[in-house]
XYZ file of C-alpha atoms in Angstrom:
682
model
C 22.322 16.373 -42.617
C 21.587 16.522 -38.879
C 21.827 19.964 -37.424
C 23.316 20.937 -34.069
C 25.251 17.663 -34.070
C 27.300 17.390 -30.900
C 30.782 15.964 -30.832
C 30.785 12.265 -30.065
C 33.514 9.698 -29.654
C 34.392 7.683 -32.746
C 32.727 4.595 -31.289
C 29.502 6.407 -30.296
C 26.467 6.785 -32.546
C 23.114 8.463 -32.101
C 20.507 6.702 -34.234
C 16.921 7.849 -34.897
C 14.128 5.451 -35.882
C 11.586 7.132 -38.159
C 8.717 5.766 -40.201
C 5.001 5.463 -40.817
C 2.696 4.022 -38.157
C 2.315 0.227 -38.522
C 5.750 -0.165 -40.116
C 7.115 -2.230 -37.210
C 9.130 0.667 -35.805
C 8.335 -0.135 -32.166
C 9.178 -3.814 -32.705
C 12.505 -2.737 -34.217
C 13.170 -0.459 -31.251
C 12.428 -3.303 -28.801
C 14.638 -5.687 -30.784
C 17.563 -3.232 -30.773
C 17.304 -2.035 -27.182
C 15.516 -4.806 -25.273
C 15.207 -3.834 -21.621
C 17.761 -1.048 -21.960
C 15.073 1.551 -22.524
C 14.114 4.839 -20.954
C 10.749 6.506 -21.397
C 10.419 10.241 -20.776
C 9.086 13.322 -22.496
C 10.544 15.451 -25.264
C 11.936 18.744 -23.927
C 9.120 21.269 -23.601
C 6.344 18.854 -24.598
C 4.584 15.834 -23.106
C 4.782 13.554 -26.117
C 6.379 10.297 -24.978
C 10.044 9.961 -25.843
C 11.636 6.512 -25.961
C 15.378 6.113 -25.921
C 17.460 2.984 -25.523
C 20.945 1.654 -25.930
C 22.488 -1.028 -28.101
C 26.006 -2.152 -28.884
C 27.600 -3.640 -31.968
C 31.207 -4.739 -32.141
C 33.016 -1.898 -30.352
C 30.298 0.699 -31.063
C 27.852 2.129 -28.528
C 24.519 3.186 -30.010
C 21.909 5.483 -28.512
C 18.591 4.703 -30.234
C 15.735 7.223 -30.339
C 12.235 6.085 -31.297
C 10.458 8.989 -33.003
C 6.646 9.185 -33.081
C 5.178 7.598 -36.218
C 4.338 9.997 -39.036
C 3.182 9.710 -42.641
C 5.001 12.796 -43.898
C 7.029 15.874 -42.970
C 3.911 18.013 -43.431
C 3.200 17.688 -39.704
C -0.361 18.136 -38.483
C -0.725 16.354 -35.153
C 1.557 17.392 -32.314
C 3.483 14.133 -32.098
C 4.211 14.427 -35.838
C 5.576 17.917 -35.146
C 7.990 16.362 -32.629
C 9.223 13.869 -35.252
C 9.621 16.563 -37.878
C 11.409 19.019 -35.580
C 13.879 16.365 -34.511
C 14.597 15.298 -38.083
C 15.115 18.856 -39.307
C 17.032 20.260 -36.358
C 17.929 17.281 -34.189
C 21.200 15.887 -32.951
C 21.687 12.473 -34.588
C 24.178 10.638 -36.803
C 21.926 8.503 -38.966
C 18.214 7.850 -39.484
C 16.911 4.309 -39.846
C 13.794 4.802 -41.945
C 11.604 1.793 -41.089
C 9.473 0.844 -44.112
C 6.662 -1.705 -44.351
C 7.885 -3.895 -47.237
C 4.358 -4.955 -48.149
C 3.120 -1.348 -48.393
C 5.895 0.455 -50.294
C 3.495 2.734 -52.194
C 2.491 4.546 -49.002
C 5.731 4.258 -47.021
C 8.136 5.554 -49.682
C 6.471 8.985 -49.705
C 7.993 9.722 -46.298
C 11.318 8.198 -47.411
C 11.453 10.480 -50.454
C 10.755 13.534 -48.290
C 13.625 12.628 -45.957
C 16.019 12.049 -48.849
C 15.043 15.377 -50.445
C 15.944 17.018 -47.158
C 19.407 15.438 -47.340
C 19.028 13.271 -44.237
C 21.754 10.664 -43.571
C 19.433 7.729 -44.038
C 19.343 3.954 -44.324
C 16.135 2.551 -45.811
C 15.057 -0.460 -43.747
C 12.657 -2.736 -45.634
C 11.037 -4.272 -42.560
C 8.403 -7.052 -42.479
C 10.111 -8.671 -45.457
C 8.391 -11.942 -44.535
C 4.946 -10.387 -45.043
C 5.946 -9.186 -48.497
C 7.208 -12.694 -49.289
C 3.902 -14.227 -48.160
C 2.096 -11.930 -50.574
C 4.380 -13.034 -53.383
C 6.085 -9.619 -53.599
C 9.708 -9.728 -54.790
C 11.846 -6.670 -54.014
C 15.186 -5.888 -55.626
C 16.754 -3.986 -52.732
C 19.928 -3.152 -54.705
C 17.830 -1.504 -57.422
C 15.787 0.466 -54.871
C 19.011 1.632 -53.227
C 20.397 2.704 -56.590
C 17.246 4.683 -57.510
C 16.923 6.299 -54.079
C 20.652 6.866 -53.654
C 20.812 5.381 -50.166
C 21.722 2.027 -48.521
C 18.844 -0.474 -48.235
C 18.592 -3.352 -45.738
C 15.883 -6.027 -45.476
C 14.741 -7.033 -41.979
C 12.091 -8.922 -40.052
C 12.369 -7.198 -36.666
C 9.847 -9.519 -35.000
C 12.140 -12.485 -35.705
C 15.499 -10.714 -35.386
C 16.211 -11.331 -39.076
C 18.594 -8.877 -40.750
C 19.417 -7.022 -37.520
C 23.149 -7.765 -37.687
C 23.270 -6.550 -41.307
C 21.422 -3.403 -40.304
C 23.814 -2.675 -37.434
C 26.812 -3.290 -39.706
C 25.417 -0.834 -42.273
C 24.654 1.683 -39.519
C 28.153 1.824 -38.075
C 29.674 1.842 -41.568
C 27.602 4.852 -42.621
C 27.704 7.081 -39.574
C 27.890 10.119 -41.874
C 26.763 9.295 -45.391
C 27.316 12.812 -46.742
C 25.234 11.935 -49.775
C 23.736 14.643 -51.961
C 20.019 15.225 -51.391
C 17.611 13.434 -53.708
C 16.351 15.708 -56.508
C 12.973 15.093 -58.121
C 12.157 16.932 -61.341
C 8.938 18.870 -60.672
C 8.609 20.201 -64.209
C 9.907 23.418 -65.750
C 7.343 25.720 -64.134
C 7.981 24.603 -60.572
C 11.716 24.059 -61.127
C 12.119 27.660 -62.345
C 10.356 28.899 -59.228
C 12.497 26.669 -56.997
C 15.647 28.135 -58.570
C 14.436 31.700 -57.973
C 13.465 31.001 -54.367
C 16.845 29.343 -53.693
C 18.611 32.394 -55.188
C 16.604 34.697 -52.930
C 17.388 32.517 -49.885
C 21.097 32.863 -50.667
C 20.721 36.598 -51.290
C 18.920 37.038 -47.959
C 21.618 35.053 -46.106
C 19.345 32.152 -45.182
C 21.944 30.637 -42.855
C 19.999 27.585 -41.719
C 21.833 24.341 -42.473
C 18.607 22.873 -43.872
C 18.946 21.945 -47.537
C 17.922 25.118 -49.394
C 16.222 23.346 -52.278
C 14.111 21.386 -49.786
C 13.309 24.619 -47.916
C 12.237 26.215 -51.201
C 9.914 23.291 -51.992
C 8.347 23.499 -48.513
C 7.814 27.254 -48.941
C 6.128 26.682 -52.316
C 3.901 24.121 -50.548
C 3.023 26.865 -48.003
C 4.306 24.719 -45.153
C 3.652 26.819 -41.993
C 6.769 25.562 -40.173
C 8.955 26.447 -43.163
C 7.412 29.927 -43.289
C 8.102 30.422 -39.561
C 11.712 29.315 -40.020
C 12.144 31.687 -42.974
C 10.742 34.650 -41.039
C 12.983 33.804 -38.107
C 16.088 33.489 -40.291
C 15.741 36.440 -42.701
C 13.075 38.641 -41.106
C 9.400 39.207 -41.899
C 9.923 41.813 -44.665
C 12.337 39.657 -46.713
C 10.189 36.583 -46.150
C 7.227 38.534 -47.492
C 9.089 39.104 -50.792
C 9.559 35.350 -51.246
C 5.926 34.647 -50.365
C 4.793 37.342 -52.816
C 6.887 35.783 -55.605
C 5.320 32.371 -54.944
C 1.793 33.843 -54.848
C 2.402 35.731 -58.092
C 3.563 32.568 -59.887
C 0.628 30.577 -58.531
C -1.848 32.982 -60.122
C -0.300 32.314 -63.537
C -0.019 28.542 -63.088
C -2.422 26.095 -64.714
C -2.499 23.836 -61.638
C -1.833 24.238 -57.913
C 1.864 23.847 -57.141
C 0.916 21.630 -54.168
C -0.768 19.155 -56.502
C 2.111 19.237 -58.988
C 4.688 18.517 -56.259
C 2.658 15.646 -54.778
C 1.961 14.154 -58.226
C 5.634 14.293 -59.216
C 6.675 12.637 -55.966
C 4.289 9.767 -56.616
C 5.464 9.570 -60.220
C 8.984 9.050 -58.894
C 7.800 6.508 -56.310
C 5.855 4.590 -58.953
C 8.976 4.556 -61.156
C 11.048 3.153 -58.266
C 8.448 0.460 -57.553
C 7.923 -0.477 -61.218
C 11.679 -0.977 -61.719
C 12.439 -2.806 -58.476
C 9.295 -4.631 -57.317
C 7.519 -7.624 -58.842
C 3.996 -8.415 -57.707
C 1.993 -11.554 -58.521
C -0.884 -11.276 -60.965
C -4.226 -10.554 -59.317
C -5.446 -14.133 -59.830
C -2.210 -15.527 -58.383
C -2.117 -13.472 -55.190
C -1.907 -15.645 -52.062
C -5.004 -15.847 -49.920
C -5.142 -12.811 -47.633
C -5.861 -14.115 -44.132
C -6.107 -10.595 -42.657
C -8.920 -9.692 -45.048
C -10.800 -12.882 -44.189
C -10.551 -12.171 -40.455
C -11.502 -8.528 -40.973
C -14.631 -9.570 -42.870
C -15.826 -10.929 -39.512
C -14.293 -8.724 -36.794
C -15.013 -5.422 -38.582
C -18.467 -6.472 -39.814
C -20.975 -3.656 -39.230
C -23.242 -5.996 -37.263
C -20.690 -8.235 -35.556
C -17.812 -5.770 -34.971
C -18.991 -4.173 -31.721
C -20.354 -7.414 -30.159
C -17.016 -9.109 -30.952
C -15.118 -6.184 -29.398
C -17.265 -6.420 -26.243
C -16.750 -10.202 -26.152
C -12.982 -9.716 -26.455
C -13.018 -7.219 -23.577
C -15.098 -9.613 -21.443
C -12.640 -12.390 -22.304
C -9.749 -10.229 -21.069
C -11.355 -9.798 -17.651
C -12.386 -13.439 -17.436
C -8.777 -14.382 -18.179
C -7.483 -11.830 -15.644
C -9.726 -13.010 -12.808
C -9.641 -16.735 -13.500
C -5.849 -16.822 -13.302
C -5.304 -13.859 -10.995
C -7.708 -14.519 -8.105
C -5.977 -17.655 -6.794
C -2.653 -15.804 -6.878
C -4.199 -12.865 -5.028
C -5.337 -15.286 -2.311
C -1.774 -16.508 -1.822
C -0.358 -12.973 -1.700
C -3.079 -11.838 0.734
C -2.274 -14.796 2.961
C 1.421 -13.886 2.752
C 0.836 -10.273 3.834
C -1.508 -11.354 6.646
C 1.031 -13.877 7.897
C 3.865 -11.372 7.495
C 1.901 -8.733 9.413
C 1.054 -11.141 12.234
C 4.583 -12.540 12.450
C 6.261 -9.132 12.308
C 3.774 -7.658 14.791
C 4.474 -10.463 17.276
C 8.221 -10.057 16.738
C 8.061 -6.304 17.391
C 5.916 -6.683 20.507
C 8.257 -9.376 21.797
C 11.209 -7.064 21.207
C 9.570 -4.357 23.301
C 8.922 -2.008 20.391
C 6.291 0.606 21.193
C 2.704 -0.167 20.101
C 2.675 2.992 17.957
C 5.648 1.895 15.834
C 4.267 -1.648 15.659
C 0.959 -0.263 14.423
C 2.753 1.903 11.849
C 4.533 -1.108 10.368
C 1.694 -3.643 10.530
C -1.408 -1.476 10.015
C 0.138 1.378 8.017
C 2.761 -0.142 5.733
C 1.666 -3.783 5.474
C -2.065 -3.074 5.768
C -1.997 -0.062 3.441
C 0.679 -0.668 0.817
C 0.225 -4.437 1.047
C -3.483 -4.136 0.267
C -2.487 -2.521 -3.051
C 0.442 -4.800 -3.936
C -1.699 -7.952 -3.676
C -3.237 -7.006 -7.026
C 0.016 -7.258 -9.002
C -1.070 -10.597 -10.565
C -4.209 -9.001 -12.010
C -2.306 -5.974 -13.293
C 0.295 -8.321 -14.795
C -2.336 -10.468 -16.552
C -4.394 -7.496 -17.756
C -1.421 -5.889 -19.502
C -0.307 -9.251 -20.856
C -3.692 -9.576 -22.578
C -3.764 -5.954 -23.778
C -0.180 -6.243 -25.059
C -1.124 -9.308 -27.105
C -4.129 -7.488 -28.610
C -2.034 -4.426 -29.467
C 0.808 -6.379 -31.050
C -1.587 -8.600 -33.008
C -3.162 -5.597 -34.729
C -6.627 -6.063 -33.212
C -6.669 -2.707 -31.387
C -6.623 -0.882 -34.730
C -9.725 -2.891 -35.649
C -11.369 -1.813 -32.396
C -10.822 1.828 -33.414
C -12.161 1.078 -36.891
C -15.248 -0.644 -35.467
C -15.893 2.348 -33.203
C -15.487 4.768 -36.114
C -19.178 4.688 -37.033
C -20.239 5.295 -33.441
C -17.702 8.083 -33.000
C -18.521 9.682 -36.380
C -22.135 10.120 -35.314
C -20.759 12.262 -32.506
C -18.657 14.342 -34.903
C -15.452 12.448 -34.068
C -13.662 9.640 -35.888
C -12.303 6.237 -35.004
C -8.822 7.608 -34.331
C -10.312 9.376 -31.278
C -10.885 5.916 -29.808
C -7.127 5.200 -29.746
C -6.432 7.574 -26.788
C -9.429 5.962 -25.069
C -7.834 2.524 -25.464
C -4.527 3.928 -24.158
C -6.527 5.259 -21.192
C -7.335 1.682 -20.157
C -3.702 1.460 -19.086
C -3.412 4.925 -17.558
C -5.328 8.138 -18.173
C -2.139 10.239 -18.205
C -0.684 8.726 -21.425
C -4.284 8.514 -22.673
C -4.545 12.297 -22.403
C -1.095 12.659 -23.971
C -2.110 10.340 -26.835
C -4.629 12.946 -27.991
C -1.646 14.662 -29.616
C -2.072 12.210 -32.482
C -5.359 13.946 -33.357
C -5.177 16.652 -35.994
C -7.734 19.194 -34.763
C -7.925 21.066 -31.481
C -11.612 20.212 -31.278
C -10.936 16.476 -31.351
C -8.145 16.824 -28.804
C -10.283 18.748 -26.310
C -13.260 16.379 -26.537
C -10.980 13.331 -26.301
C -9.210 14.847 -23.276
C -12.522 15.547 -21.526
C -13.789 11.986 -21.947
C -10.498 10.116 -21.479
C -10.747 9.904 -17.651
C -13.948 7.878 -18.162
C -11.746 5.066 -19.420
C -11.128 2.717 -16.523
C -7.386 2.880 -15.903
C -5.352 0.139 -14.257
C -5.172 2.203 -11.043
C -8.887 1.531 -10.530
C -8.454 -2.205 -11.060
C -7.344 -2.952 -7.458
C -10.573 -1.314 -6.217
C -12.667 -3.364 -8.642
C -10.867 -6.592 -7.805
C -11.213 -6.320 -4.033
C -14.896 -5.281 -4.142
C -15.891 -7.730 -6.883
C -14.053 -10.569 -5.161
C -15.685 -9.774 -1.810
C -19.268 -8.929 -2.861
C -19.622 -10.752 -6.200
C -17.347 -13.808 -5.862
C -19.152 -15.832 -8.547
C -19.481 -12.986 -11.062
C -16.330 -10.907 -10.476
C -15.170 -10.778 -14.110
C -18.651 -9.834 -15.352
C -18.941 -7.040 -12.780
C -15.547 -5.598 -13.745
C -16.352 -5.931 -17.441
C -19.624 -4.036 -16.878
C -17.678 -1.152 -15.304
C -15.322 -0.897 -18.278
C -18.320 -1.033 -20.625
C -20.132 1.623 -18.572
C -17.089 3.890 -18.868
C -17.083 3.525 -22.672
C -20.842 4.184 -22.882
C -20.584 7.292 -20.688
C -17.600 8.517 -22.748
C -19.594 8.159 -25.968
C -22.582 9.977 -24.446
C -20.441 12.809 -23.071
C -18.571 13.132 -26.396
C -21.938 13.702 -28.103
C -22.931 16.292 -25.494
C -19.611 18.154 -25.732
C -19.808 18.080 -29.514
C -23.234 19.750 -29.383
C -22.342 22.275 -26.660
C -18.686 23.183 -27.294
C -18.106 22.589 -30.996
C -21.346 23.001 -32.890
C -21.268 22.121 -36.572
C -17.629 20.968 -36.703
C -16.837 17.523 -38.078
C -13.710 15.419 -38.483
C -12.568 13.251 -41.358
C -9.959 10.567 -41.194
C -8.745 7.705 -43.359
C -7.775 4.766 -41.158
C -5.077 2.260 -42.107
C -5.457 -1.290 -40.770
C -2.150 -3.147 -40.359
C -2.073 -6.868 -41.174
C -2.542 -9.284 -38.290
C 0.697 -10.481 -36.758
C 1.728 -12.998 -34.146
C 2.791 -10.956 -31.087
C 6.395 -11.438 -30.045
C 7.013 -12.569 -26.474
C 9.777 -9.991 -26.159
C 7.586 -7.093 -27.282
C 4.622 -8.128 -25.116
C 6.736 -8.654 -21.999
C 8.583 -5.344 -22.427
C 5.208 -3.570 -22.736
C 3.823 -5.466 -19.754
C 6.847 -4.905 -17.540
C 6.782 -1.154 -18.253
C 3.241 -0.985 -16.872
C 3.722 -3.363 -13.943
C 7.001 -1.652 -13.052
C 5.248 1.728 -13.051
C 2.540 0.289 -10.763
C 5.121 -1.067 -8.292
C 7.055 2.207 -8.368
C 3.845 4.112 -7.669
C 3.048 1.788 -4.756
C 6.507 2.420 -3.321
C 6.334 6.211 -3.614
C 3.005 8.037 -3.921
C 0.844 5.329 -2.366
C 3.335 4.749 0.450
C 3.411 8.475 1.254
C -0.385 8.785 1.269
C -0.800 5.624 3.357
C 1.637 7.029 5.946
C -0.397 10.253 6.018
C -3.633 8.292 6.504
C -2.071 6.218 9.299
C -0.991 9.425 11.058
C -4.497 10.871 10.730
C -5.937 7.591 12.037
C -3.806 7.933 15.223
C -4.533 11.590 15.957
C -5.461 13.181 18.309
C -3.183 11.220 20.602
C -5.021 8.767 22.781
C -7.940 8.018 20.453
C -8.628 4.478 19.327
C -6.823 3.676 16.060
C -8.891 4.464 12.938
C -11.984 5.302 14.948
C -14.664 7.877 14.184
C -12.972 10.159 16.756
C -9.634 10.171 14.894
C -8.829 13.006 12.494
C -9.499 10.863 9.438
C -12.731 9.675 11.070
C -13.858 13.241 11.712
C -12.941 14.254 8.158
C -14.786 11.233 6.763
C -17.888 12.021 8.804
C -17.849 15.544 7.415
C -17.858 14.210 3.833
C -20.092 11.168 4.386
C -23.493 12.947 3.972
C -22.582 13.710 0.333
C -22.467 9.974 -0.372
C -25.339 8.865 1.892
C -27.915 8.837 -0.978
C -25.523 6.624 -2.961
C -25.596 3.823 -0.401
C -22.198 4.230 1.242
C -22.555 7.010 3.800
C -19.901 5.643 6.165
C -16.866 7.742 6.933
C -14.400 5.074 5.770
C -15.788 5.057 2.215
C -16.014 8.859 2.101
C -12.412 9.394 3.210
C -11.123 6.753 0.770
C -12.771 8.541 -2.166
C -11.328 11.915 -1.180
C -7.795 10.555 -0.801
C -8.315 8.559 -3.990
C -8.041 11.798 -5.947
C -4.303 11.705 -5.160
C -4.061 8.276 -6.844
C -6.882 5.821 -7.450
C -4.995 2.894 -5.889
C -5.090 4.899 -2.639
C -8.813 4.056 -2.334
C -7.805 0.479 -1.498
C -4.823 1.641 0.563
C -7.049 3.924 2.638
C -9.643 1.211 3.222
C -6.847 -1.179 4.168
C -5.661 1.290 6.838
C -9.006 2.476 8.243
C -10.477 -1.028 8.400
C -7.081 -2.227 9.664
C -7.626 -5.252 7.378
C -8.448 -7.231 10.485
C -9.704 -10.790 10.809
C -10.244 -12.234 7.339
C -8.545 -9.296 5.609
C -9.952 -6.325 3.727
C -12.462 -8.380 1.745
C -14.137 -9.555 4.958
C -14.370 -5.957 6.208
C -16.003 -4.851 2.941
C -18.532 -7.690 3.054
C -19.499 -6.588 6.548
C -19.895 -2.906 5.619
C -21.310 -2.916 2.054
C -24.324 -4.528 0.441
C -23.799 -5.742 -3.145
C -25.903 -2.823 -4.461
C -23.983 -0.257 -2.377
C -20.715 -1.853 -3.506
C -21.657 -1.508 -7.181
C -22.699 2.099 -6.580
C -19.324 2.719 -4.917
C -17.477 1.128 -7.837
C -19.428 3.331 -10.263
C -18.331 6.365 -8.257
C -14.691 5.219 -8.423
C -15.036 4.678 -12.180
C -16.546 8.054 -13.027
C -15.553 10.628 -10.418
C -12.748 13.227 -10.416
C -9.547 11.797 -11.962
C -6.258 11.644 -10.097
C -4.031 14.686 -9.716
C -1.531 13.334 -12.277
C -4.282 13.186 -14.927
C -5.482 16.699 -14.106
C -1.870 17.865 -14.402
C -1.573 16.198 -17.812
C -4.757 17.966 -18.954
C -3.348 21.309 -17.804
C -0.098 20.608 -19.661
C -1.836 19.527 -22.884
C -4.352 22.387 -22.999
C -2.051 25.064 -21.528
C -4.987 26.247 -19.424
C -6.488 25.637 -15.966
C -9.950 25.910 -17.522
C -10.113 22.359 -18.864
C -8.811 20.483 -15.773
C -11.305 22.417 -13.623
C -14.144 21.584 -16.032
C -13.021 17.929 -16.118
C -12.811 17.585 -12.328
C -16.181 19.271 -11.801
C -18.301 17.603 -14.466
C -16.961 14.130 -13.674
C -17.800 14.404 -9.973
C -21.338 15.542 -10.765
C -21.736 12.815 -13.406
C -20.419 10.132 -11.046
C -22.767 11.222 -8.244
C -25.816 11.242 -10.534
C -25.121 7.842 -12.120
C -24.353 6.240 -8.723
C -27.543 7.808 -7.327
C -29.631 6.332 -10.152
C -28.027 2.894 -9.706
C -28.497 2.757 -5.920
C -31.895 4.410 -5.603
C -33.148 2.587 -8.691
C -31.961 -0.685 -7.230
C -33.685 0.049 -3.936
C -36.962 0.839 -5.743
C -36.716 -2.465 -7.600
C -36.003 -4.295 -4.372
C -32.478 -5.274 -5.432
C -30.858 -3.792 -2.337
C -33.335 -5.177 0.155
């Protein structure tokens, strides 16, 4: 029943993946498309859009991964994207990914899609988990009761994928009649009258009219908007008045009746097609046993902190030796290439541009690829295993005391990778209040762009405690985010509270394919950034370090030196009042990796490399104060742009940039001056 369907060749199919969160939809998408993926944004919005390609026999498939949603009654903005695509999108068939071990919840969305008349294949995914629980599913019976093809799969193991693809190409246009649920005489009479009025008023939308009538009776705001757009406000008012009149005479709310009847139908489907073991015969639930420990009210947060510390210990223990090799490579390459250029008679200026600018600047950022690689490997494993949902659950009590809920912690976790998708992830939150607060605190999450700064400073100034120092910065970011969320809740949104029921998926063994795809996306983005934005900024810094003509390279008399000296007094009380540090922080607003790139250029990464230069110019206390400033101060331009896009206002990015700079300065001041008073910096 896809609308606006474009003409495609007979061997081309456009396939949408839709389903509840935690149904294995992303794993299915990765299994179908592998590395043939493209990540962008939906037209007009910044919700992430994943598309990929697959082939089967002589068919070419374009696969679209829709945001996870529990129903077509969209509340959060990413759910709106899924709903809009399903009701008006250009696709041939929907693969409705269903968690086989949680049919009661998942089939509600399936029933809604079938009522709408969507060309749908029900995909009973995670069939192995249902089998482990002793659940036996008669897929033929389910298909008969739902009136749609049903396929069993285990996407994480590639099981059933060929059968699914065969069913998909066979049913490119199912043309099945929409599922009809009997809502009882009272509601059914009203549905008939509303459908008659829709026909009378020339409701020309290709959306199934019975489904539209049900959504109008449910007072669905999107359905009301569509009706007013199609038939006009005055005619729409007549339909709304009819519904309101009938509601006054009804014994129960129509909303409740419709929901109850849907679940009655779902329960009938399950009772006739699913066999569950008796309660005393249910297999031992390993997930519940693990959760009894990791979500314990006393142990949950300490375990989460220990896991985070373990990630950084893993990252540094394996990554530091590799960094040493890459640093040695860039130093050798710079020396060899510099000698080659001088020997060839190339001008000193061009030689300096290549060795000091490109190799010294961009190279000082690229050396941290091993750490970025290992960090996202660890995070990918935690996400795919199901532990990250537990982290949100554990944080729920802390967040609820601030008027938020555990789901607000999910964008914060996303922010560990990059603050831009972290800000975009706030679209999963239902209320504007939660979105705004989560957006304001998201830049306090230490993104991967800051990691190169942490690694080079921690390795140089804290060689025996590098992982602990970096872990403390991530922990400090979380603590400051929690504190600021409480302050914003008191100041901006007094008296408002959020409520949320959180679903914990079962633990799963991460798939190598899924983890490596996730990891490569992030590492690839880092390399691309180094080759574009960081390269451009490093070239600019090199130019400023050579002007005015005739000055010594990267000296206090150069333009960047003069600019740094102008800004340095602001940071003097924080322990790093030198012009090099000041200029690196200012340029770091363009992209946080540029902090390292700038230092690599202005210190010329001379004898012993950048780490040696930092050891000579920073005390350990001043270095930690500097790292705190990098953690907390004004986010990069891309993040500020994302905030502007999400809030549709310049007010919030300006507030974010301003309050974070002040907060960073104050916290760094307390750390440095407090340390000096205690004799730590002496």
